[in-house]
mmCIF file of C-alpha atoms in Angstrom:
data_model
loop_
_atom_site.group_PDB
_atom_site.id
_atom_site.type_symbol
_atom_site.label_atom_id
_atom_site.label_comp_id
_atom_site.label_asym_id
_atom_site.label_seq_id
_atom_site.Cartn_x
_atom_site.Cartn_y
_atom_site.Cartn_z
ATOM 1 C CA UNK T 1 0.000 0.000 0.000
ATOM 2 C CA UNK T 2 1.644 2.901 -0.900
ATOM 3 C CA UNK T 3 -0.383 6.722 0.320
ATOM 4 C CA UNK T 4 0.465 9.876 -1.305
ATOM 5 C CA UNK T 5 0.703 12.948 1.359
ATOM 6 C CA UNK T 6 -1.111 15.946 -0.575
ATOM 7 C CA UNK T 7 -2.338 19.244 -0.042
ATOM 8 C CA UNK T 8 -2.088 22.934 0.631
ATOM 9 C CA UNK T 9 1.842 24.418 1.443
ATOM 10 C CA UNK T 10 1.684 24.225 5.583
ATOM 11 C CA UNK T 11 -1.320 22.322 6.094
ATOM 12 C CA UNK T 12 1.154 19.925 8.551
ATOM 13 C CA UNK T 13 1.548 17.197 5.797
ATOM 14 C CA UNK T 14 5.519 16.714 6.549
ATOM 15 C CA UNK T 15 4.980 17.067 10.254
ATOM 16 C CA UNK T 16 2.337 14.000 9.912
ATOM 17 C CA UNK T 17 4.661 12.824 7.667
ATOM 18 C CA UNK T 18 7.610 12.227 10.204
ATOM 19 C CA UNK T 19 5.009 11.452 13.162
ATOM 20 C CA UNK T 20 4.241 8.584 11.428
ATOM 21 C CA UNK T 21 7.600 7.306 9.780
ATOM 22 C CA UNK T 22 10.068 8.260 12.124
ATOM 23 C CA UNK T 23 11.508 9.802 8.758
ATOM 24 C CA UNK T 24 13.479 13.347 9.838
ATOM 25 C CA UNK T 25 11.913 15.225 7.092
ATOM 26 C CA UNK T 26 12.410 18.828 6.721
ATOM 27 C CA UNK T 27 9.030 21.158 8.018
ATOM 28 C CA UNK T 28 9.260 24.934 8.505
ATOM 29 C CA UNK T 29 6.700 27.518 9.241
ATOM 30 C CA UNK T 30 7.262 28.643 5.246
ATOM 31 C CA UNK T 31 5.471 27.418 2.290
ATOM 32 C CA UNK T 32 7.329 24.959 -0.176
ATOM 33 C CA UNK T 33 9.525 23.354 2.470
ATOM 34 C CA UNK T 34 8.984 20.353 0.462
ATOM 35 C CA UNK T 35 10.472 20.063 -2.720
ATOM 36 C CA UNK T 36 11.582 16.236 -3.881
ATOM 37 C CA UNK T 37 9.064 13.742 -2.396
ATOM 38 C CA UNK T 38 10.107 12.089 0.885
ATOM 39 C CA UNK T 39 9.118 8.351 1.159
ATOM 40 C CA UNK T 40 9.087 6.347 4.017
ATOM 41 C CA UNK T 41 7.887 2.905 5.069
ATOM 42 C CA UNK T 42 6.013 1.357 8.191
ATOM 43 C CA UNK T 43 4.985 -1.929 9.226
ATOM 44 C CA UNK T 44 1.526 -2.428 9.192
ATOM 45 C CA UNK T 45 0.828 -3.440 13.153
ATOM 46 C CA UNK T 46 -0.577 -6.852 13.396
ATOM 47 C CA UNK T 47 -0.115 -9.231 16.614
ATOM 48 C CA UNK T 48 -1.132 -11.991 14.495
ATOM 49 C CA UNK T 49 2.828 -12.164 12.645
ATOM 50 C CA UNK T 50 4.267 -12.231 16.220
ATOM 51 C CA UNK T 51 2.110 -15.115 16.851
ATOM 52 C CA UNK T 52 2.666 -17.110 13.664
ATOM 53 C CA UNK T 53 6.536 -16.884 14.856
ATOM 54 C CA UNK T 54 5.935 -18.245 17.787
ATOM 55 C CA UNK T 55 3.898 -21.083 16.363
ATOM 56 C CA UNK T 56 6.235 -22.729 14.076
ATOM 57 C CA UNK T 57 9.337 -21.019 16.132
ATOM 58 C CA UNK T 58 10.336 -19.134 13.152
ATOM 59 C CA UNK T 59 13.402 -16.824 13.293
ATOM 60 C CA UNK T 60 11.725 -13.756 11.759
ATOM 61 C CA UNK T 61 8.923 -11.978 11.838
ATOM 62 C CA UNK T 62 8.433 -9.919 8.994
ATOM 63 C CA UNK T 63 5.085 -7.491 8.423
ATOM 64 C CA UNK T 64 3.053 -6.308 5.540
ATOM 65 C CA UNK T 65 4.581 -2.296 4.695
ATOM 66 C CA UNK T 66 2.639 0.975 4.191
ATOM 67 C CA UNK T 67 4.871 3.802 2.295
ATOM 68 C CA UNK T 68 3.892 6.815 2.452
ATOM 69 C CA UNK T 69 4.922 9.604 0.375
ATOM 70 C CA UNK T 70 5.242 13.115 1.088
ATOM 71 C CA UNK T 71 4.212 15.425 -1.541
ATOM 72 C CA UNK T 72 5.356 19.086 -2.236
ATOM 73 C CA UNK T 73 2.253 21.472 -1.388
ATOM 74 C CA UNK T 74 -0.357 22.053 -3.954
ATOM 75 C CA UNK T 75 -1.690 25.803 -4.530
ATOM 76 C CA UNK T 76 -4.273 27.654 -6.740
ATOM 77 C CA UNK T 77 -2.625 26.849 -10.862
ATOM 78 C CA UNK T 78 -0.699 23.910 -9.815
ATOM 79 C CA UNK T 79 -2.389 22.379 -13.146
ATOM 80 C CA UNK T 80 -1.038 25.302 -15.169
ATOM 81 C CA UNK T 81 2.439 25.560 -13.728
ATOM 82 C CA UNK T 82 1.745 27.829 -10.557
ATOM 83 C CA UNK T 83 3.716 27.195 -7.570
ATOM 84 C CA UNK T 84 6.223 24.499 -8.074
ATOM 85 C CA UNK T 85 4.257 22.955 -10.883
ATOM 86 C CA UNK T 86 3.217 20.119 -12.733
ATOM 87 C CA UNK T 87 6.082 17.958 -11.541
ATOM 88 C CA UNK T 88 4.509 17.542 -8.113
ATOM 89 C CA UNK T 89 1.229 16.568 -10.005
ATOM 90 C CA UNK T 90 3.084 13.661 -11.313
ATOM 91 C CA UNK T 91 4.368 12.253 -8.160
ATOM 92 C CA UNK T 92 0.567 11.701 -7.073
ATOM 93 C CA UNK T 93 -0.207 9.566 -10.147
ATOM 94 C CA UNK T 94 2.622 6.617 -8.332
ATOM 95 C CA UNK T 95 0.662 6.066 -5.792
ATOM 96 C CA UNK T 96 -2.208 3.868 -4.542
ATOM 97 C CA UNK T 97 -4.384 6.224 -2.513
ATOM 98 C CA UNK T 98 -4.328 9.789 -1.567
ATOM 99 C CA UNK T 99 -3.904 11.003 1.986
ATOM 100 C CA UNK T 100 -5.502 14.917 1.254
ATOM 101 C CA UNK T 101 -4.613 16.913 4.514
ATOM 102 C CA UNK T 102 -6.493 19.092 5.214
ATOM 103 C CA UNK T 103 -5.113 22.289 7.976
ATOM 104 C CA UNK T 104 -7.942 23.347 10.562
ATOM 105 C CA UNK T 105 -5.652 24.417 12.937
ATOM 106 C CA UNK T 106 -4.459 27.401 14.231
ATOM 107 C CA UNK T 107 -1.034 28.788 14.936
ATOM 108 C CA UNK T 108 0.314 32.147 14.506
ATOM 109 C CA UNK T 109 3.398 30.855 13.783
ATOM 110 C CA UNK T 110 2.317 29.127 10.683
ATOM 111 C CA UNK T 111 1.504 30.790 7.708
ATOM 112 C CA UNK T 112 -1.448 30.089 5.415
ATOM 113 C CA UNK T 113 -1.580 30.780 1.621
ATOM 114 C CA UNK T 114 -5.275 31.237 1.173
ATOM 115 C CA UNK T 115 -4.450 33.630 4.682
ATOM 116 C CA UNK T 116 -7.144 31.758 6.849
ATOM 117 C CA UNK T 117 -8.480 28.841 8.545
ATOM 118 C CA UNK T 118 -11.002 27.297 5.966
ATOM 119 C CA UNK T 119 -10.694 23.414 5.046
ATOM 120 C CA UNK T 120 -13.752 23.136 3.218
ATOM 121 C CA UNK T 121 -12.603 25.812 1.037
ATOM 122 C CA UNK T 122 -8.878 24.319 0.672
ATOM 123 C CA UNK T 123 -10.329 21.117 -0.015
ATOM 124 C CA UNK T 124 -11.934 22.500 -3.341
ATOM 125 C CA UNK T 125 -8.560 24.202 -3.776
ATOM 126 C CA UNK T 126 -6.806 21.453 -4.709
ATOM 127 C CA UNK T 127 -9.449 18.987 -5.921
ATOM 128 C CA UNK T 128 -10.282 21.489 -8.431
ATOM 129 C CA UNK T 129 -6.330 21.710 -9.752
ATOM 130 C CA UNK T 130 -6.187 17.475 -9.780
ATOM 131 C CA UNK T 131 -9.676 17.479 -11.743
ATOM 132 C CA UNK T 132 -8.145 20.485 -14.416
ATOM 133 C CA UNK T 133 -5.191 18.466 -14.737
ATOM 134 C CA UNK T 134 -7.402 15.361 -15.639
ATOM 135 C CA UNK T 135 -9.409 17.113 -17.984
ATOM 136 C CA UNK T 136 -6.102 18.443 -19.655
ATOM 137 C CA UNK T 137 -5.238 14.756 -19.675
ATOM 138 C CA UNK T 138 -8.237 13.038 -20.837
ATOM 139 C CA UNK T 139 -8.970 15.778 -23.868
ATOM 140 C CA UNK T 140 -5.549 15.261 -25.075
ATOM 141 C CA UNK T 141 -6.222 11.530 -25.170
ATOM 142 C CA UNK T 142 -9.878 12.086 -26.902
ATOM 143 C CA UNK T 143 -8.813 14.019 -29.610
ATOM 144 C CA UNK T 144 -5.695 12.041 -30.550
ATOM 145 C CA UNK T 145 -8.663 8.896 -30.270
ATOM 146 C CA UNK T 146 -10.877 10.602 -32.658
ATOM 147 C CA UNK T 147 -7.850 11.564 -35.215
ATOM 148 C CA UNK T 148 -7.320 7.645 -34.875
ATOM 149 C CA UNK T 149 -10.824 6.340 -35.437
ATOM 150 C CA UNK T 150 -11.228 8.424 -38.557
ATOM 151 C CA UNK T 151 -8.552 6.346 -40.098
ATOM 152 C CA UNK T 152 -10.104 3.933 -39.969
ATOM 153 C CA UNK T 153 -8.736 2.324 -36.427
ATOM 154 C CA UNK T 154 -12.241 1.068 -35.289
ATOM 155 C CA UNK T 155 -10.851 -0.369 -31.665
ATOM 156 C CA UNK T 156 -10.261 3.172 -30.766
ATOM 157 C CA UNK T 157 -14.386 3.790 -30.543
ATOM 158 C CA UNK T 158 -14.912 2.169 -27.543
ATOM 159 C CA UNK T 159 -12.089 4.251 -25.714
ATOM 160 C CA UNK T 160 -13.399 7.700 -27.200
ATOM 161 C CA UNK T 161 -16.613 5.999 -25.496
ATOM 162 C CA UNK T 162 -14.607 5.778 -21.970
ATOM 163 C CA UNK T 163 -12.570 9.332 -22.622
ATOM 164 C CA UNK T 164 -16.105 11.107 -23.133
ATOM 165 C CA UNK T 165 -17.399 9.776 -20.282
ATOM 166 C CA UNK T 166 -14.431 10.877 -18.061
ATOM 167 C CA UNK T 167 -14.780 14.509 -19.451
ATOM 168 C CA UNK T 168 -17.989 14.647 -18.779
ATOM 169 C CA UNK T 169 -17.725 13.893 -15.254
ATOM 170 C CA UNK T 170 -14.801 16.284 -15.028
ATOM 171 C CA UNK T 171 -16.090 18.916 -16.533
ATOM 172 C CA UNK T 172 -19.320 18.608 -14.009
ATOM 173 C CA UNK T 173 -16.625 19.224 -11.110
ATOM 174 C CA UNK T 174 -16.777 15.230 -10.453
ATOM 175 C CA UNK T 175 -12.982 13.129 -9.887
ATOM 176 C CA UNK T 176 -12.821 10.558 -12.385
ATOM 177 C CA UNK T 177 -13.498 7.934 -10.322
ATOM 178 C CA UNK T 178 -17.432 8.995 -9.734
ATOM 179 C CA UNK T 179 -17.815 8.693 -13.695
ATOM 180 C CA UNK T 180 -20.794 6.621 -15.077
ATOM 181 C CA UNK T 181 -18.330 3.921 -16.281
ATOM 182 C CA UNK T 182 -18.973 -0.135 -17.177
ATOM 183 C CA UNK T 183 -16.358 -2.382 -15.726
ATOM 184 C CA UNK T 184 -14.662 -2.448 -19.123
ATOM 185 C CA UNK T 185 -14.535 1.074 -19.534
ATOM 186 C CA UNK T 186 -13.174 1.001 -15.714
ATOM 187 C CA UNK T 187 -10.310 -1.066 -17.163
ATOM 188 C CA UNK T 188 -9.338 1.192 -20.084
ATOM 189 C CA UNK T 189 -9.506 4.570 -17.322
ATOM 190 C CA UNK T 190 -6.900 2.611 -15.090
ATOM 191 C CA UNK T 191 -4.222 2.711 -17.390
ATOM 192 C CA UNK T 192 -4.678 6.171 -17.598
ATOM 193 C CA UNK T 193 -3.464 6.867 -14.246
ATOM 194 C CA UNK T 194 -5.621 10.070 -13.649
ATOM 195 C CA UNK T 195 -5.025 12.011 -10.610
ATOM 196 C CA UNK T 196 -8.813 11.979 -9.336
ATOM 197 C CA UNK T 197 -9.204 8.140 -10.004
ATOM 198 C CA UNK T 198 -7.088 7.516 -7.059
ATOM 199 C CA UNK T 199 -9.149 6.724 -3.625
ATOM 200 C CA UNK T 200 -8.556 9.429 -1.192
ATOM 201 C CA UNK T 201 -8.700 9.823 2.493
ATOM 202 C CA UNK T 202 -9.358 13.120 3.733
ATOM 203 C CA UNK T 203 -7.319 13.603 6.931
ATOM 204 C CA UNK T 204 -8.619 16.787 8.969
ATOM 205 C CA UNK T 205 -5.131 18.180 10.797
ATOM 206 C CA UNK T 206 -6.800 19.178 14.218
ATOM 207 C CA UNK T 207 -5.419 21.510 17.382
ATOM 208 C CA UNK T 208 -4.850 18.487 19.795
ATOM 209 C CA UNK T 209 -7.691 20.431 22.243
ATOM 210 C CA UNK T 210 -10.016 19.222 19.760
ATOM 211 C CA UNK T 211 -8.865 15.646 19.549
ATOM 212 C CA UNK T 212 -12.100 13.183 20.830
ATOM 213 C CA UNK T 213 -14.247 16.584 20.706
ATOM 214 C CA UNK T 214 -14.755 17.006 16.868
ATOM 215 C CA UNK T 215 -18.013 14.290 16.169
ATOM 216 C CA UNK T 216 -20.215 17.648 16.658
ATOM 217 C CA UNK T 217 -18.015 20.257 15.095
ATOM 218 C CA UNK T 218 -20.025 21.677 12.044
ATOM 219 C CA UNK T 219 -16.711 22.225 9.857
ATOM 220 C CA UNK T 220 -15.692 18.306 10.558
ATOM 221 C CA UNK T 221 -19.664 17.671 9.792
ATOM 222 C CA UNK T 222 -19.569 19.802 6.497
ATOM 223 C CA UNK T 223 -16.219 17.748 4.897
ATOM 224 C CA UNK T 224 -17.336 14.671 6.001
ATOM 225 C CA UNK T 225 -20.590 15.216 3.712
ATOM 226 C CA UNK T 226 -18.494 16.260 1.028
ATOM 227 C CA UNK T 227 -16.255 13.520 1.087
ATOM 228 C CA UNK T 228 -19.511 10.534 1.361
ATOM 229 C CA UNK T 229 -20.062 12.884 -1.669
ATOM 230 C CA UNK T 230 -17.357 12.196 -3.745
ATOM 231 C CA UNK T 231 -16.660 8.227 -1.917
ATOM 232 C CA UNK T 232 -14.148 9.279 -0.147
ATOM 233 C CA UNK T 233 -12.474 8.291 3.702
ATOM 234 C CA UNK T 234 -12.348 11.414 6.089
ATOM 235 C CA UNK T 235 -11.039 10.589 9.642
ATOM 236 C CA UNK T 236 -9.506 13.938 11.977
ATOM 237 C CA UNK T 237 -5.906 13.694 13.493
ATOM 238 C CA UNK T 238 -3.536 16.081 15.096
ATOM 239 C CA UNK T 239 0.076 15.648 13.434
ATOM 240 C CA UNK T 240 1.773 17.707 16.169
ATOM 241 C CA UNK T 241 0.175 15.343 18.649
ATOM 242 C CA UNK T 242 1.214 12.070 16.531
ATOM 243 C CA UNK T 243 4.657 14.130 16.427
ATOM 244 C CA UNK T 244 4.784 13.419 20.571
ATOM 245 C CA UNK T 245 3.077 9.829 20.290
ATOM 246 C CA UNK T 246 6.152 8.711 18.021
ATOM 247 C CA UNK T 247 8.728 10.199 20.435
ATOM 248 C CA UNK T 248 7.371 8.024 23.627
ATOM 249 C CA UNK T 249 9.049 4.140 24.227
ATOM 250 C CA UNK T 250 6.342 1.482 23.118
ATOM 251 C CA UNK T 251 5.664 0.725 26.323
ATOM 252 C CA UNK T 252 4.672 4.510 27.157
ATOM 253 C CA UNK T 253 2.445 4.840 24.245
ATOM 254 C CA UNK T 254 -0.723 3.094 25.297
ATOM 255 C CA UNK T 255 -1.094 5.391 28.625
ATOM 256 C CA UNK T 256 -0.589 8.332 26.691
ATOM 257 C CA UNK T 257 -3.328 7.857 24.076
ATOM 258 C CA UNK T 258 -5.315 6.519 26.694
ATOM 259 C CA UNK T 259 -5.100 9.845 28.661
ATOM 260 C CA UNK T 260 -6.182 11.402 25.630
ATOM 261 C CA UNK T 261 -8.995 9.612 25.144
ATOM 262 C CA UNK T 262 -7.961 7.500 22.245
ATOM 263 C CA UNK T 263 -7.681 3.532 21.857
ATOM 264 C CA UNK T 264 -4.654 4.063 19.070
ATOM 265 C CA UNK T 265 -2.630 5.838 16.834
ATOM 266 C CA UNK T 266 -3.368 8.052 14.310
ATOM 267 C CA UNK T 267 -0.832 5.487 12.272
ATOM 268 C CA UNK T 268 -3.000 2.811 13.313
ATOM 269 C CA UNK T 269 -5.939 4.400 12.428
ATOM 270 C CA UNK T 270 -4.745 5.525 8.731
ATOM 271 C CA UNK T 271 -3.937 1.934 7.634
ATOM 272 C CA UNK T 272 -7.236 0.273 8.809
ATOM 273 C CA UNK T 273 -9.044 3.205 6.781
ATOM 274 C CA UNK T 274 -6.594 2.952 4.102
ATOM 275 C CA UNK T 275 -6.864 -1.172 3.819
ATOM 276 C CA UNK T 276 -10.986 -0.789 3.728
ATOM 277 C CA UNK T 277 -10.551 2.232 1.028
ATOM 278 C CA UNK T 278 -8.088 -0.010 -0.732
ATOM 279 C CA UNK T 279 -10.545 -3.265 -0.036
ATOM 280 C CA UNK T 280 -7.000 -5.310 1.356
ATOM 281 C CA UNK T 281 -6.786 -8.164 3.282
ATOM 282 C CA UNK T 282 -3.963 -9.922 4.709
ATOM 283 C CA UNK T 283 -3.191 -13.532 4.758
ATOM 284 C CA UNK T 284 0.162 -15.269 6.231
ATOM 285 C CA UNK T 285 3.006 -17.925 4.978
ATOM 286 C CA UNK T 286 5.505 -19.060 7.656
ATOM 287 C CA UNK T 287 7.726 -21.725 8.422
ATOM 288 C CA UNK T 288 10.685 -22.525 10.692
ATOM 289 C CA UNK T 289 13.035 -19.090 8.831
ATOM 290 C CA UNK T 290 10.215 -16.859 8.659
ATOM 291 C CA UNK T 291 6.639 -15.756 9.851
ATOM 292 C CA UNK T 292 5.125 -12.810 7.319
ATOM 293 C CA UNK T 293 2.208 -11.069 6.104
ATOM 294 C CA UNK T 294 1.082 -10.450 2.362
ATOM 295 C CA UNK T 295 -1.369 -7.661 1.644
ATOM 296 C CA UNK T 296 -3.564 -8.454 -1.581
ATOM 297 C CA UNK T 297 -6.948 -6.995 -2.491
ATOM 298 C CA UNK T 298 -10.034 -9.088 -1.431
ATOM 299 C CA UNK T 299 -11.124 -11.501 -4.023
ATOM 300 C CA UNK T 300 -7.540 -12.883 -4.861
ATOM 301 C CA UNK T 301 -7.470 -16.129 -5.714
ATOM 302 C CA UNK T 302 -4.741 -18.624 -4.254
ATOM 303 C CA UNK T 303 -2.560 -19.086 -7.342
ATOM 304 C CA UNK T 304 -2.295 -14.948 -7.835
ATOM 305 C CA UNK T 305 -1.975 -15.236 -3.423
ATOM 306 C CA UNK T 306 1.294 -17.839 -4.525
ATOM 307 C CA UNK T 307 2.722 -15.206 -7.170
ATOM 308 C CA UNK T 308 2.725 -12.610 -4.190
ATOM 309 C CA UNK T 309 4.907 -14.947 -2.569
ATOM 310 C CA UNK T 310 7.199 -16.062 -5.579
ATOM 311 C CA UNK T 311 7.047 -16.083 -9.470
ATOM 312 C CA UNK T 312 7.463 -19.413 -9.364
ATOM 313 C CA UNK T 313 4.458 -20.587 -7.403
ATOM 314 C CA UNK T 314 2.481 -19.114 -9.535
ATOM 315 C CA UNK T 315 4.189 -20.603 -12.746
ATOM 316 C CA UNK T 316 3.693 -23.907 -11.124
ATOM 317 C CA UNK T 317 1.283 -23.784 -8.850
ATOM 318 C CA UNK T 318 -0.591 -27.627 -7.505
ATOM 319 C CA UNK T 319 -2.595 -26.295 -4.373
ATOM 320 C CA UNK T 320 -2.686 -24.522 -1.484
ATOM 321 C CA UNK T 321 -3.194 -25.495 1.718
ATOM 322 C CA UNK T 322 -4.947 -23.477 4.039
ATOM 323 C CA UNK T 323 -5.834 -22.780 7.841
ATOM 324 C CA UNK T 324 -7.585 -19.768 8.738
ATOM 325 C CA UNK T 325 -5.396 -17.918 11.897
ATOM 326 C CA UNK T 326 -7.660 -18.279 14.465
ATOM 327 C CA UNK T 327 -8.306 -22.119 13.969
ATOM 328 C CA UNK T 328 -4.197 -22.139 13.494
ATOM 329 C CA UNK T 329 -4.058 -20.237 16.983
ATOM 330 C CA UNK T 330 -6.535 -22.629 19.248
ATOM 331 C CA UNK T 331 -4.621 -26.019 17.502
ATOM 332 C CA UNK T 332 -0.717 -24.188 18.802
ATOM 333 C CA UNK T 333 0.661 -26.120 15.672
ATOM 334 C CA UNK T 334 0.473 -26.720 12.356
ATOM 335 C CA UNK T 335 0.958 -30.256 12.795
ATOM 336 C CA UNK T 336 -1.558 -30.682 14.865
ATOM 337 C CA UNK T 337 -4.050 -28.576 12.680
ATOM 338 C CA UNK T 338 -3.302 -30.930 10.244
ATOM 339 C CA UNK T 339 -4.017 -34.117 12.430
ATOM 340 C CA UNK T 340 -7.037 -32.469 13.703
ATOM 341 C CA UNK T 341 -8.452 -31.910 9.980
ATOM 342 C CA UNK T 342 -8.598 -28.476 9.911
ATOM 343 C CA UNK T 343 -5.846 -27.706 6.901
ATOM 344 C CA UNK T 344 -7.690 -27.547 3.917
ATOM 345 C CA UNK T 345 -6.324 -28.695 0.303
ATOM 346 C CA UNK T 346 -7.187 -25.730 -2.365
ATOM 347 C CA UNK T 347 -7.108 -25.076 -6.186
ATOM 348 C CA UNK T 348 -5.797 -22.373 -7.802
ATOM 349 C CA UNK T 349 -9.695 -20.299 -7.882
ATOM 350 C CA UNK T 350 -10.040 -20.970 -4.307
ATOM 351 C CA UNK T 351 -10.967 -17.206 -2.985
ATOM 352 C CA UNK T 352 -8.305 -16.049 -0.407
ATOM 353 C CA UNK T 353 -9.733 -14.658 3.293
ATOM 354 C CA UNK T 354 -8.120 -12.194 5.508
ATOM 355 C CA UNK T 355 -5.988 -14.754 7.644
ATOM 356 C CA UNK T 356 -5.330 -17.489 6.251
ATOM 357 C CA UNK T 357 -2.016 -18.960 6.661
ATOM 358 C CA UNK T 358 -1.163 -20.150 3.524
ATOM 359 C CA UNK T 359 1.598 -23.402 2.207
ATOM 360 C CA UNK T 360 1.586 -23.164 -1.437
ATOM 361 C CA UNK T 361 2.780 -26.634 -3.254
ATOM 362 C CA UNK T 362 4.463 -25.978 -6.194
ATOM 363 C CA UNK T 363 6.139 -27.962 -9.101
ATOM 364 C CA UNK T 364 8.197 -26.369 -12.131
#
């Protein structure tokens, strides 16, 4: 899973950004402190891998990763060259999902280019300037398409088809994603890796007063109707308190959010939202050298589940065999899941769950 970190110069996207990876990169209270991407990657928290290891008495215990990438700041004619450009347009299109931050915080000591406190208003900012860049995109595409199909190549009709559609929903103020297309015409927009295809998550940057008190705020109310809108993920978080939360021993961390009223992270909380936005699941392979988790999108069949793994048990892929966790968990071995009846022999269409621990036979 790899999130994109977008939106308005000093809405605290680098500050989140290092509260969450531990990555050192550099924040001031200046616009454009961000110029080449940062990336940096976390393990995905799941007891479940620690477990596995101790199971089979494996060596190493090796999680599922989330990178996240921190992305220069956005500002009013990003899609026509304004502020640092169209370069930092591009960076979004590598990415899985985008994390949109949005600043409703206040501190005198941090500038704002619109010069006020208004994330509603910031959010249209920059969703407008992804949508112009998409429409730049897609009529680009649609006239070459239509110079092509008058020549008489008749397999570019059905993508004019798809690149109408797409304009039309642009042009209405709609991302790309939200157009009326079939699943084909789904398939052809894909590998057109449009800006406001990508699934968002709208992350509201908060004073840390606010944090567990923002359910009945009417701002918080106001985006999260415009994001069901638009099918997006909205969820509130204070980077400068995730910036203390990642500076306190593991052992320290719990007591701390639960003074503050919260159950976990804001880290924890981004990659559940981001694995439901993303439809993931997880499912497990270990043996005596390693326990580790595999992130694949729900609906994956085994033999795809195998490729994950290695090339070549996919190539020659016989069967899986499969236990889900918690079955796995009560039995304390895999041996004696096995003698118990409880490992299942699959094909290669059997549907993968989230956690099942997977042995993939193989033959080349």
């Amino acid at each position: 899973m790899k999130l994109g970190i977008i939106g308005l110069p000093n809405a605290g996207k680098s500050t989140l950004f290092n509260a969450i990876t531990e990555a050192g990169a550099m924040c001031a209270s200046y616009p454009f402190t961000t110029i080449e991407p940062n990336v940096g990657t976390v393990h995905i928290p799941d007891s479940r891998v620690e477990n596995l290891a101790k199971i089979f008495g494996s060596h190493k215990a090796i999680h599922a990763t989330v990178e996240f990438v921190d992305i220069a700041g956005l500002v009013k004619g990003a899609s026509k060259g304004e502020g640092l450009g169209n370069k930092f347009l591009s960076n979004i299109r590598e990415v899985d999902a985008v994390l949109h931050v949005l600043r409703y915080f206040e501190d005198r000591n941090v500038s704002h280019v619109e010069g006020s406190i208004d994330p509603l208003r910031d959010m249209e900012i920059v969703n407008i300037e992804l949508m112009l860049a998409d429409l730049e995109t897609v009529k680009k595409r649609l006239d070459k398409a239509i110079k092509l199909a008058r020549l008489g190549e008749r397999h570019h009709h059905s993508e004019i088809e798809t690149l109408e559609s797409l304009k039309t929903a642009l042009e209405a103020g709609k991302p790309a994603r939200m157009a009326a297309l079939t699943d084909e015409m789904k398939f052809q927009a894909e590998e057109m890796f449009l800006l406001t295809s990508k699934p968002v998550i709208y992350a509201i940057n908060i004073n840390e007063e606010l944090i567990g008190n923002i359910s009945s705020n009417e701002v918080f109310a106001g985006i999260k109707a415009a994001a069901a809108a638009e099918g997006a993920a909205v969820m509130e978080i204070s980077a400068r308190f995730e910036e203390d939360v990642s500076q306190l021993a593991d052992d320290e961390k719990a007591s701390f959010l639960h003074d503050a009223g919260l159950e976990e992270s804001g880290l924890d909380r981004l990659i559940k939202t981001g694995y439901i936005l993303l439809d993931l699941i997880s499912f497990f392979t270990a043996n005596q050298n390693e326990a580790r988790e595999w992130s694949i999108i729900r609906g994956t069949k085994a033999v795809k589940a195998a490729g994950k793994v290695h090339s070549d048990f996919e190539k020659g892929f016989i069967r899986a065999e499969i236990i889900p966790y918690k079955q796995l968990e009560t039995c304390e071995s895999f041996s004696s899941a096995r003698e118990k009846g409880f490992v299942r022999s699959e094909g290669r269409d059997y549907v993968m769950h989230d956690g099942d621990v997977a042995l993939f036979r193989f033959n080349l």
